CSV table of C-alpha atoms in Angstrom, one decimal:
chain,number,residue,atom,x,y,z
A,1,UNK,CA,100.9,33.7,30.0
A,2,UNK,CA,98.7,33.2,26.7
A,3,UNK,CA,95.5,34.7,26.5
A,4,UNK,CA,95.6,36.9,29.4
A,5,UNK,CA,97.1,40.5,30.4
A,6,UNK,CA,98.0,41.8,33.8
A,7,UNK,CA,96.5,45.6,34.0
A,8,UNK,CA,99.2,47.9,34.3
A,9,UNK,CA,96.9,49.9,37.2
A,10,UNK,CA,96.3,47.6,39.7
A,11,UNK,CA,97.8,44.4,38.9
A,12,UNK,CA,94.4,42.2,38.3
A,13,UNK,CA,94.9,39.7,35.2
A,14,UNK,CA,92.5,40.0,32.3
A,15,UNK,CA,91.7,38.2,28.9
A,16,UNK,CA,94.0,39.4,26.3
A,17,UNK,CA,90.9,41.1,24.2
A,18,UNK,CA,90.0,42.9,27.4
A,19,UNK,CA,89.9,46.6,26.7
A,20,UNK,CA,89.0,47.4,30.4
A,21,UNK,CA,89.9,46.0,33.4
A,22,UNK,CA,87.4,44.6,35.5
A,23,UNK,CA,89.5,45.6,38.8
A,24,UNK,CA,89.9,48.9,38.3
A,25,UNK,CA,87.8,49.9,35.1
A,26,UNK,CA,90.5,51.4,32.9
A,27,UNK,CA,91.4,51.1,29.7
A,28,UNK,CA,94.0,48.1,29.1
A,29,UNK,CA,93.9,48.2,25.3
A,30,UNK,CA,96.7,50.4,25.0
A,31,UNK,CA,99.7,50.6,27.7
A,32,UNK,CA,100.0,54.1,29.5
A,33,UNK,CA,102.0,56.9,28.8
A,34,UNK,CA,103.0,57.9,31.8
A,35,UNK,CA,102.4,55.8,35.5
A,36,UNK,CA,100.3,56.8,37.5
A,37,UNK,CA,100.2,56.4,41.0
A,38,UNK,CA,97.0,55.2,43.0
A,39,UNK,CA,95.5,57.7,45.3
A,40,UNK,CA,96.7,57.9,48.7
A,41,UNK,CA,94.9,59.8,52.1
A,42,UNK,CA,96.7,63.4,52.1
A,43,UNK,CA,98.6,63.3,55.1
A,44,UNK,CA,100.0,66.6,56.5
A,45,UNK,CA,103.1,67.5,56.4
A,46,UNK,CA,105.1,67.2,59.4
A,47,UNK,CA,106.4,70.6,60.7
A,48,UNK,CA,104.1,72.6,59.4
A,49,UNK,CA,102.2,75.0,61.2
A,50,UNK,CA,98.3,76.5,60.7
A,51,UNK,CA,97.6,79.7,60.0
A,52,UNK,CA,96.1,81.3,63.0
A,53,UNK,CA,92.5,81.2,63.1
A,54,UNK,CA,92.1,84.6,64.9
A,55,UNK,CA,94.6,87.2,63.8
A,56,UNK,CA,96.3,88.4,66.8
A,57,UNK,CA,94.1,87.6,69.5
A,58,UNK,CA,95.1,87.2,73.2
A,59,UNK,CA,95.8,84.0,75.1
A,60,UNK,CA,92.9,82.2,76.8
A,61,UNK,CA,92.6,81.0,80.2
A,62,UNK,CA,94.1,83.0,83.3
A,63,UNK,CA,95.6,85.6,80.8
A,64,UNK,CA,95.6,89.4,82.5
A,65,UNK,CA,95.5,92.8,80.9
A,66,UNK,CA,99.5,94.0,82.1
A,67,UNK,CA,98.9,96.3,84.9
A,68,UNK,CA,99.4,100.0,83.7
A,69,UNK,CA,102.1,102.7,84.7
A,70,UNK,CA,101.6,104.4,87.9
A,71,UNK,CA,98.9,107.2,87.6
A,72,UNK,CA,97.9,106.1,84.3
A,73,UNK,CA,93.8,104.7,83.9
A,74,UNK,CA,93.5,100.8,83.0
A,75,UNK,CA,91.9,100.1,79.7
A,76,UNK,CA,88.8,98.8,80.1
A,77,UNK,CA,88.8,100.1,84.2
A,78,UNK,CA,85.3,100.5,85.8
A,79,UNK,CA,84.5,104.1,86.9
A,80,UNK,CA,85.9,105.3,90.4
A,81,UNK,CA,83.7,105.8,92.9
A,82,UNK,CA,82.5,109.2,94.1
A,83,UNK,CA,85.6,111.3,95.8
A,84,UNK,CA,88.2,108.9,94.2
A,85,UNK,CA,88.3,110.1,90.8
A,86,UNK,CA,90.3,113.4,92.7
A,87,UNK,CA,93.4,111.9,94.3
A,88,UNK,CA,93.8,109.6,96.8
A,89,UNK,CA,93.7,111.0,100.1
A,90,UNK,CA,90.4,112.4,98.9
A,91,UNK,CA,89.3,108.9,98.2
A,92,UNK,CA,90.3,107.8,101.2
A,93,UNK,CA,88.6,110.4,103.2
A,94,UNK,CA,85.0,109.5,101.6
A,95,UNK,CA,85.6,105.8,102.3
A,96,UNK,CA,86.1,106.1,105.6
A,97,UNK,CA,83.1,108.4,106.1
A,98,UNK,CA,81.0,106.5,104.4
A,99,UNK,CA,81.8,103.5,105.8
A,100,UNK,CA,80.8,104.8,109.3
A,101,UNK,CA,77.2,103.3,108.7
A,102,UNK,CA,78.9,99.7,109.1
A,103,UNK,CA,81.0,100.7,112.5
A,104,UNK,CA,79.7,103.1,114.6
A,105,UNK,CA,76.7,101.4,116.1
A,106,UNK,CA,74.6,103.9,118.1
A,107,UNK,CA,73.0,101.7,120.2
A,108,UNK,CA,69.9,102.4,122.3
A,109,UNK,CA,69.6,102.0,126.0
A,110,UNK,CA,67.4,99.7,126.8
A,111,UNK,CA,70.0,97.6,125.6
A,112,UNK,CA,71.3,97.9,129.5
A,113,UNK,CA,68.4,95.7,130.3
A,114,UNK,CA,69.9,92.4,128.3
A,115,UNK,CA,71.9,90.9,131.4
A,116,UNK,CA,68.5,90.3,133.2
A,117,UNK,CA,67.0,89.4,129.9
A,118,UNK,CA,69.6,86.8,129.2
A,119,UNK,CA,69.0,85.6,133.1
A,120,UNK,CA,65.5,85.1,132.6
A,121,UNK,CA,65.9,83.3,128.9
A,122,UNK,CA,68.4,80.8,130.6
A,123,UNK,CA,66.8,80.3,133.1
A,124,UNK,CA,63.7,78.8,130.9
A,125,UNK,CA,66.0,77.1,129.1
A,126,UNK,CA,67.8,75.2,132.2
A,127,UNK,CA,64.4,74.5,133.7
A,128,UNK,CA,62.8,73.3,129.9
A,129,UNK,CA,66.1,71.3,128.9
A,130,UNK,CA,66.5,69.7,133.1
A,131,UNK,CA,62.6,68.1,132.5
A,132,UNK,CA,63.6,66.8,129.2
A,133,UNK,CA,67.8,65.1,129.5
A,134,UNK,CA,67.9,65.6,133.7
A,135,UNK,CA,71.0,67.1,134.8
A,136,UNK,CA,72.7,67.4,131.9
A,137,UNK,CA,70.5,69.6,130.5
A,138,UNK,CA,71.5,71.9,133.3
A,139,UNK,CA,74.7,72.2,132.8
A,140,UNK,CA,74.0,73.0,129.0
A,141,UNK,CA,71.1,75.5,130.1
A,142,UNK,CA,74.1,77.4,131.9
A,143,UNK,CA,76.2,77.7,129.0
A,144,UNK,CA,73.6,79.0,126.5
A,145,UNK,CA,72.7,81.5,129.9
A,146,UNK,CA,76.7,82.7,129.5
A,147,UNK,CA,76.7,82.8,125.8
A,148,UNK,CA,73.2,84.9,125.6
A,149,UNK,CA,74.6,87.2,128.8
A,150,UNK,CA,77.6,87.7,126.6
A,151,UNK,CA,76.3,89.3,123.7
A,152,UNK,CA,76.1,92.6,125.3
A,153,UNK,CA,79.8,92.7,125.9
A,154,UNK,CA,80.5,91.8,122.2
A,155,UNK,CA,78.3,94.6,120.7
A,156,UNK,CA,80.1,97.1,122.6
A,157,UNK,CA,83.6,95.5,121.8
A,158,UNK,CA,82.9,95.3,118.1
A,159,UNK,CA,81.5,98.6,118.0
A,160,UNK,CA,84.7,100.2,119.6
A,161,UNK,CA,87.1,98.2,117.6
A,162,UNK,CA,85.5,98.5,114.3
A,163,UNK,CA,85.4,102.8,115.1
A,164,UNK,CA,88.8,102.8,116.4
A,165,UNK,CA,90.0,101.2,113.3
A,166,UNK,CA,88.1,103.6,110.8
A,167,UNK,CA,88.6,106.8,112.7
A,168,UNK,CA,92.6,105.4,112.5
A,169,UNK,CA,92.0,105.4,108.5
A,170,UNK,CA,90.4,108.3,108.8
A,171,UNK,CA,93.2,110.3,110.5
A,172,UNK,CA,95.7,109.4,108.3
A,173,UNK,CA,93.7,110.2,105.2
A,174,UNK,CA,93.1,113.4,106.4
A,175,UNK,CA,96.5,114.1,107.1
A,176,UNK,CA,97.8,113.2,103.8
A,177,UNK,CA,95.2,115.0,102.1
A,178,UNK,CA,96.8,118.5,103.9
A,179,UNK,CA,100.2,117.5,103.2
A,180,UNK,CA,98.7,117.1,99.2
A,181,UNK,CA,96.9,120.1,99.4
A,182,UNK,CA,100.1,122.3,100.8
A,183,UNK,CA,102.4,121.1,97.9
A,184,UNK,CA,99.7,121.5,95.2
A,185,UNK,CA,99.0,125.4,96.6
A,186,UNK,CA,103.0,126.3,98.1
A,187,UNK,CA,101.6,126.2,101.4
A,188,UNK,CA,103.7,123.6,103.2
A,189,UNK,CA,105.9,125.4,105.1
A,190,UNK,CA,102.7,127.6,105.9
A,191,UNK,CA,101.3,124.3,107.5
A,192,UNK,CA,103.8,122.4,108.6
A,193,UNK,CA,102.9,123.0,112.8
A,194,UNK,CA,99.6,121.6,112.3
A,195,UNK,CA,100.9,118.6,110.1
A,196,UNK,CA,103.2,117.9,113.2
A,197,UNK,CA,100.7,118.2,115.7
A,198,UNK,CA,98.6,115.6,113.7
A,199,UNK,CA,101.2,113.3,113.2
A,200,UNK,CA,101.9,113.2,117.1
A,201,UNK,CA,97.8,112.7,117.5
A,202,UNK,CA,97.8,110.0,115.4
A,203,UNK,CA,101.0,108.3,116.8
A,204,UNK,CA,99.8,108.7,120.1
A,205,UNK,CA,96.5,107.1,119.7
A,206,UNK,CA,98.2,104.5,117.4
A,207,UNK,CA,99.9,103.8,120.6
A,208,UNK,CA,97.6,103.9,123.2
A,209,UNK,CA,94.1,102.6,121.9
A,210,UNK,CA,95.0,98.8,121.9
A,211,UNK,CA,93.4,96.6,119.4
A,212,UNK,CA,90.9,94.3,122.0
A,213,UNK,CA,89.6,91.4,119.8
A,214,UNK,CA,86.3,91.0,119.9
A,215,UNK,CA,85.5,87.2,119.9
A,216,UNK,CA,88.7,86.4,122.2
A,217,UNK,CA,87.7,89.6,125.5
A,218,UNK,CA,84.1,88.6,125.1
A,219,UNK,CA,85.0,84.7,125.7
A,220,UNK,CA,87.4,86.0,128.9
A,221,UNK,CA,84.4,88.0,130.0
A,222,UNK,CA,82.2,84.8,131.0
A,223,UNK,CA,84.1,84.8,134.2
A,224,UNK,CA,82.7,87.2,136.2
A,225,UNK,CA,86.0,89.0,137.5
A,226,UNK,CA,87.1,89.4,134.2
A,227,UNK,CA,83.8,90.3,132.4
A,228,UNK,CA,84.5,93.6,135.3
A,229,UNK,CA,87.9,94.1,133.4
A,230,UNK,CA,86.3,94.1,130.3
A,231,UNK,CA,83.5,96.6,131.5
A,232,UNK,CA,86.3,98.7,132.7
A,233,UNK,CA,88.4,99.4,129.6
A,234,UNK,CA,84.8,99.9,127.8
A,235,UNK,CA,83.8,102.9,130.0
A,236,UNK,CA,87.6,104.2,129.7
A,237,UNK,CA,88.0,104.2,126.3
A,238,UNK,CA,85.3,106.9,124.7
A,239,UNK,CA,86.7,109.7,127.0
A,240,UNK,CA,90.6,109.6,126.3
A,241,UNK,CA,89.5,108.5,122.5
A,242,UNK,CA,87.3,111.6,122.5
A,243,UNK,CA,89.6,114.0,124.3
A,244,UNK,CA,92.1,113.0,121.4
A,245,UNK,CA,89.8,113.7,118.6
A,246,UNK,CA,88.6,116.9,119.5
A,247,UNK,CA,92.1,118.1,119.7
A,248,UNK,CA,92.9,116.6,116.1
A,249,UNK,CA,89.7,118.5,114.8
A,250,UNK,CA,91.2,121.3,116.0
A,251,UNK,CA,94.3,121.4,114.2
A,252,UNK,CA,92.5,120.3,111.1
A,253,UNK,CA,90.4,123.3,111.3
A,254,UNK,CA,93.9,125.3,111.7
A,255,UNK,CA,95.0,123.8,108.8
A,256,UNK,CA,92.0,124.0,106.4
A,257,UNK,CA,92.0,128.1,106.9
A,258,UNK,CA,95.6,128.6,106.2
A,259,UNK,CA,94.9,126.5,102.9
A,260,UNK,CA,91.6,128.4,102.3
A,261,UNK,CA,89.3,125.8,103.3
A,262,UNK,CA,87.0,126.6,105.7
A,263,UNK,CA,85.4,124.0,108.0
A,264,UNK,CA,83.4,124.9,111.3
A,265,UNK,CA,84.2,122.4,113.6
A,266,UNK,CA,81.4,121.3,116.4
A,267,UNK,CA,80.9,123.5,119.0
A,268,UNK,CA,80.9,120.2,121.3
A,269,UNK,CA,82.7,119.7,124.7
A,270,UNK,CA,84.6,116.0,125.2
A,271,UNK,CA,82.8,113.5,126.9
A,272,UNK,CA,82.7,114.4,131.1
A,273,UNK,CA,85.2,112.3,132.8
A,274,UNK,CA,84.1,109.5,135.0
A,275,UNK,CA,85.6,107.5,137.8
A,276,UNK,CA,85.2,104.2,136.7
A,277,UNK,CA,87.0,102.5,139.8
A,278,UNK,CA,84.2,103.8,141.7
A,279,UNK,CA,82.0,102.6,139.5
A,280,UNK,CA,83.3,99.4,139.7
A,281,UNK,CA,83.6,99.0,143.2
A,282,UNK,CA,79.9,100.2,143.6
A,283,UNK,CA,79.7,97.2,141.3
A,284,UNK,CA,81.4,94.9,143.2
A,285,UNK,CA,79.6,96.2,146.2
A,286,UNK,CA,76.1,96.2,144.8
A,287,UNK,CA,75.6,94.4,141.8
A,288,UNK,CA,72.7,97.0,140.7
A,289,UNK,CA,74.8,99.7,139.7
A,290,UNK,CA,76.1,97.4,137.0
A,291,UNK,CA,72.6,98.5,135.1
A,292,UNK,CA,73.8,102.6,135.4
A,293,UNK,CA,77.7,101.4,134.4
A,294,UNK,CA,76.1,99.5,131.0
A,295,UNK,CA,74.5,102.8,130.7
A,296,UNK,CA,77.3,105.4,130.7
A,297,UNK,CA,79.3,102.8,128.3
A,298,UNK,CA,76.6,103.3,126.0
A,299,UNK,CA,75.9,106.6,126.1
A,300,UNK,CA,79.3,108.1,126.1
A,301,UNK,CA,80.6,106.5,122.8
A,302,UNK,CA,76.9,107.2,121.4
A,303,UNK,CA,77.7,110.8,122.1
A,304,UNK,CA,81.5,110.7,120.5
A,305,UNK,CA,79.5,109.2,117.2
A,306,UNK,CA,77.1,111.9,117.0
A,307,UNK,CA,79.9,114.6,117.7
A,308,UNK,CA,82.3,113.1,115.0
A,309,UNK,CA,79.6,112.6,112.4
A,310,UNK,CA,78.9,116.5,112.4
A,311,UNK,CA,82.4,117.1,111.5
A,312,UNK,CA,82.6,114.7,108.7
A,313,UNK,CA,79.6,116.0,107.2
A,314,UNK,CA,81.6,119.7,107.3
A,315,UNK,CA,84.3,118.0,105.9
A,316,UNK,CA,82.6,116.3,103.0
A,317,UNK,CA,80.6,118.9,102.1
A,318,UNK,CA,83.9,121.2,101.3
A,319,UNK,CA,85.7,118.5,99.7
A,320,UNK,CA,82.9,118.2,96.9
């Protein structure tokens, strides 16, 4: 077309004197050497990968340290408590001892006094809540009457299932420890009567001290002739529990000499033997003598606490 020039850049037309094109702004006076491509956005190319942005660092999220070969310390791992950092049995055995603050609830005797306390409180309640609702509130008067008399009956089950379970721990730390403490020093053989006479302690009250759960006997015990039951295996259990204890401390004593460890055991009898079925039928007979029953259950596993204490404190004090 005369007069007129098409830029070579970006296609725009332009006089034929035009030296620069008023699309683009280059030079159209002379053609160019070589094409030249308009820019484009970089795009990245497919496939390729980033550097990382931190050299060899772990995953994010839920990632874990690898647990580490048996016996050897984690990286990283907080310090062991007091006892542990010396084996496990040792561990063990200062777990369970200090752990006795939390079970073995010496409890006082007035506590024996709570059944008539609970009476009374109820009874306030049934009157307070029949003037308000009518005879509804009667009924629910009685059930916060059972609930408060009950409370008794689940201290002392707690307390003798939360003891029973640590003094199981307990046992069984203790035995392993002496069967650690006979390899480490050639011993074993040296031992091995009292390690069997432990073993058939521990076995035995494995066996005989049933596990009574606390929340489901106190519930049973609302009704009066079971709530006797209950009483019943409460007083029984301190003195066979006992009786087996002081015999175990025995043989651990045995032990600890032959392996050069010397630990005085209490100088404590076991807990005097009761007739609980007469107590319970002077119960039945006249309800009073519940009061002095409450009072022996008490008492007696008070005094196994006290008794069982000194002998951890002998034992800790050599195992430091």
């Amino acid at each position: 077309m005369d007069g007129t020039k098409t830029c070579p850049y970006c296609g725009k037309l332009a006089n034929a004197d035009a030296q620069f094109c008023q699309g683009c702004g280059r030079s159209i006076s002379s053609p160019p050497q070589y094409t030249e491509q308009p820019p484009q956005q970089y795009q990245q190319p497919q496939n390729n990968q980033q550097p990382p942005q931190q050299y060899n660092q772990p995953p994010q999220g839920d990632w874990q340290q690898p647990a580490p070969a048996y016996g050897a310390p984690a990286y990283g791992a907080p310090a062991q408590p007091y006892a542990q950092s010396y084996g496990g049995a040792k561990g063990q055995i200062a777990g369970a001892i200090q752990n006795r603050g939390m079970t073995d609830d010496i409890m006082s005797g007035i506590w024996i006094l709570w059944p008539v306390l609970a009476i009374v409180l109820g009874v306030i309640i049934m009157a307070a809540l029949f003037i308000v609702i009518g005879w509804i509130g009667l009924i629910i008067g009685l059930v916060i009457t059972l609930v408060l008399y009950s409370i008794l009956n689940y201290k002392l089950l707690k307390r003798m299932d939360e003891h029973r379970k640590r003094e199981m721990a307990l046992r069984m730390a203790i035995i392993s420890y002496l069967k650690e403490k006979g390899a480490e020093t050639q011993k074993a053989q040296l031992i091995a009567n009292e390690i069997s006479a432990l073993e058939s302690i521990n076995q035995e009250a494995m066996y005989k001290e049933k596990e009574r759960t606390p929340v489901l006997w106190t519930f049973l015990s609302l009704f009066p002739i079971i709530n006797y039951v209950v009483m019943y295996f409460l007083a029984e259990f301190p003195f066979d529990h006992d009786k087996r204890w002081h015999a175990f401390t025995q043989y651990t004593q045995a032990a600890c000499q032959k392996l050069g460890i010397n630990i005085m055991t209490p100088s404590w009898s076991t807990i005097k033997e009761r007739s609980n079925v007469l107590l319970l039928i002077l119960t039945l007979l006249f309800g009073i003598v519940v009061f002095i029953w409450y009072y022996f259950i008490i008492k007696d596993l008070n005094d196994h606490f006290t008794a069982q204490w000194q002998f951890e404190d002998q034992l800790m004090a050599q195992l430091r």
